[in-house]
Amino acid sequence: MDNSKITIAINDQEYKVDPGQTIMQAADKCGYRIPRLCYHPKLSIEGACRVCIVQVEGIRNYVASCAYPVANGMKIYTNTRELRQARRDIVELLLDNHPLDCHTCDRDGNCELQRLAYSMGLRQRHFEGERKQYEKDLSSTSVIRDPDKCILCGRCVRMCSEIQGVHCLTQAHRGFNTVVMPAYNQPFAESVCTACGQCINVCPTASFIEKNYTQELFEKLNDPNLITVAQVAPSVRAAIGEAFGLPPGRNMEGQIVAALRHMGFNYIFDTQFSADLTIMEEASEFLERVQSKGPLPLITSCSSAWMKYMEQFYPDLIENISTAKSPMSMASAMIKTYFAEKIKADPKRILSVAFMCCTAKKYEAARPELNVRGMRATDIVITTRELAWMVKSSGIDFVNIKPEKFDEPLGLSSGAGAIFGVTGGVMEAAIRTAYELYTGETLIDIELTDIRGFKGVKEAKVMLDGQELRLAVAHGLGNAHQALEMVRADRSRFHFVEVMGCPGGCIGGGGQPYPLVNSLPLDEESLKLRAQALYGLDREKTIRRSHENPDVQRLYKEFLGRPLSEKSHELLHTHYKPHLPKGIVSPNLKVV
Amino acid sequence: MTTTQANDAIATDDQKLAQLKEFIAQTQKDEHPDSFLIAVLHKAQELYSYLPVPVMDEIAQEMAIPTAHIWGVATFYHYFNLTPPGQHVISICLGTACYVRGAAQILQTLRDELKIDMGQVTPDGLFSLQPARCLGACGLAPVVMIDDKIHGELTPKKMIQILNQYRKQAKK
Ligand code: SF4
Ligand code: SF4
Ligand code: SF4
Ligand code: FES
Ligand code: FES
């Protein structure tokens, strides 16, 4: 086996390594951390920044280690005096036309460019180059673009096209004038951007950032006339610890509830409760369609970036999309009706705030289709990153705070509600309930392992009363594209398709904390750990099926009647329409 | 930096569009149809004299290439016009002979007079300015070409006089 290996030397130490990898990959495994910027393991190699240069004996110029393959007998140097100088010059050039405003910048303290400059030992600035001065694009409800902070690494462009298949971004113009922008320099709000926020996740600087609503929320928390109501998405609790230096995968549910009470929220509810509600409606909708044979497959709709992607690129599948609202919008609808009635309050006085792992939820909240009785259902959406900042800014000792519990009547959830945050989770939760609603029997083996994990498109089969149901699960919009092309080619191939817009599902959402030092966004290990936190939550619960949630049962008894009732249709369902902004490519997107 | 203006009005003249589509259809037979993008953009510019947004949208549809990618290519190369050219296109020669004989001064005069830079159009739409390599009239250097007429042996003063002639004509 060992003779398939080749021998290389790094800094005069010999190593046996596998052929067919780059110098950077080999060096990583041997314990050398070569600096890098434009490289990302999930994206194609751009080789643009040259921060990762190394010396190879016999080659006169420095080579970019992220792109250069190892060869037998190769002698590599990663840390010579000349290299250190050359690298420092490269980073210095980047900083030359970068704004000097770290301490008023959104990425202060978690910026890759800052870290890089630090590790290069740049302690003063020699040149002051010509500065870029562009206007920020503030048009989107979710994503802000600030070209002044851009160092043209191209990660966002590759993310948006290679992983998300949206192709919203390009590097337009050339040389010093190069700017990352949508086609025709359209404002974001008019572009094909789905607001998924994945460009934010991979951007090393503050060039892409979410639209921040924290100041507005702080203001409103001080308004005595408002009844402030919070809800917290499953994936927020699985990831927020990372923003406080904890390893990924710590469930911080109780700490979040406690922190929100400290911040002054009157009521704190759980989006996992409304996830159970979504399952009641969606599983019923699914069974109705199975029985009446149409239209199938049913395709889930709770991912907001996916809503926009589908309306833009798959308008022909709109009749297949579940009309059930997302858990966030269901919770908000119940807060402003059922709950308002319960506490005998004017719903107009209620401020409904959603803490989400997602930037696209800001877009969803603003969709007029989701208004309830003439009111906006979700008033403010705050991402995990923004919440972490609010907690820090409020002087709360988050890690050591005593955990507290969600409020009634929208705070109790089943294990099925928890796994909503992971790819495959909505499907798994729906099957747990659909099976029982349909057969009247309890599904014994409730863990659908075939649709867990991070394969791009997962397929599974379950038997429902002698009928075979074929399921598909896709996460990340690029994978969704693959799955939907299968549906377009053969409408009877699947009965039920789950789509989540972000890689890994909501746990990999565009609003999650920036990765730890020396880890990368979308790192599969951290995604796995976040997923485990939610699967752990599921396993700990005695109630693991949505329809067994007693508070959901009470809500139907006291208020909604039954799933798909008239009232449910009024408050818990929505509709979609083709949405073709100027300049999209439809129907057949392809990667160029 | 140039951005596209509201140029949808130009929209898509049926005949030109048919020609463009025909041209694209030919390229789609190739094994690598995407590699024809630049050729297709050239064809479009030949037909419309610039690249209107609706035309780029059509190209995106026909070639199944995302508009962002088309926009990246169209903005990368200087020879693609993203705004409609002026009524009169001024090409200033920046070839060696002209340069030596004072093209820089003429360029400065044009910039001051028209208040636009290379690749831009005057707000009244009368003139646009673009660079040219040797126009083959080195004997007359420095030289500008307005539409297809050569004007040589220029001085700043003469340049202004010429511009004024065009302006007067436009008023009539
Ligand atoms: S992006 Fe990073 S380096 Fe640039 S100003 Fe912000 S914190 Fe500083
Ligand atoms: S938010 Fe998503 S769709 Fe929009 S530009 Fe960023 S990666 Fe692309
Ligand atoms: S916006 Fe961010 S990710 Fe995109 S090229 Fe600029 S620095 Fe890189
Ligand atoms: S990381 Fe290798 S060139 Fe940018
Ligand atoms: S250099 Fe100007 S015409 Fe030849």
Short mmCIF file of C-alpha atoms and ligand atoms in Angstrom, two decimals, chain A residues 24 34-40 45-53 63-68 153 155 158, ligand 4:
data_model
loop_
_atom_site.label_atom_id
_atom_site.label_comp_id
_atom_site.label_asym_id
_atom_site.label_seq_id
_atom_site.Cartn_x
_atom_site.Cartn_y
_atom_site.Cartn_z
CA MET A 24 -1.23 22.91 0.32
CA ILE A 34 0.39 27.72 4.76
CA PRO A 35 -1.43 31.09 4.76
CA ARG A 36 -4.25 31.33 2.23
CA LEU A 37 -7.04 33.60 1.19
CA CYS A 38 -8.82 32.86 -2.07
CA TYR A 39 -8.68 29.09 -1.52
CA HIS A 40 -11.72 27.26 -0.18
CA ILE A 45 -9.32 26.77 -7.27
CA GLU A 46 -8.91 30.37 -8.32
CA GLY A 47 -5.20 30.92 -7.59
CA ALA A 48 -5.79 34.65 -7.49
CA CYS A 49 -4.36 35.98 -4.25
CA ARG A 50 -0.91 34.36 -4.17
CA VAL A 51 -0.86 34.53 -0.40
CA CYS A 52 -0.17 30.78 -0.36
CA ILE A 53 3.13 30.90 -2.24
CA VAL A 63 4.40 28.65 -6.78
CA ALA A 64 0.84 28.97 -5.49
CA SER A 65 0.57 25.96 -3.19
CA CYS A 66 -3.24 25.79 -3.45
CA ALA A 67 -2.96 25.01 -7.15
CA TYR A 68 0.39 23.23 -7.58
CA CYS A 153 -10.67 36.78 -3.70
CA ARG A 155 -14.98 33.21 -3.09
CA ARG A 158 -17.74 30.81 -6.79
S1 FES C 4 -4.89 30.72 -1.66
FE1 FES C 4 -3.58 30.03 -3.24
S2 FES C 4 -3.60 31.68 -4.64
FE2 FES C 4 -5.05 32.32 -3.12
#
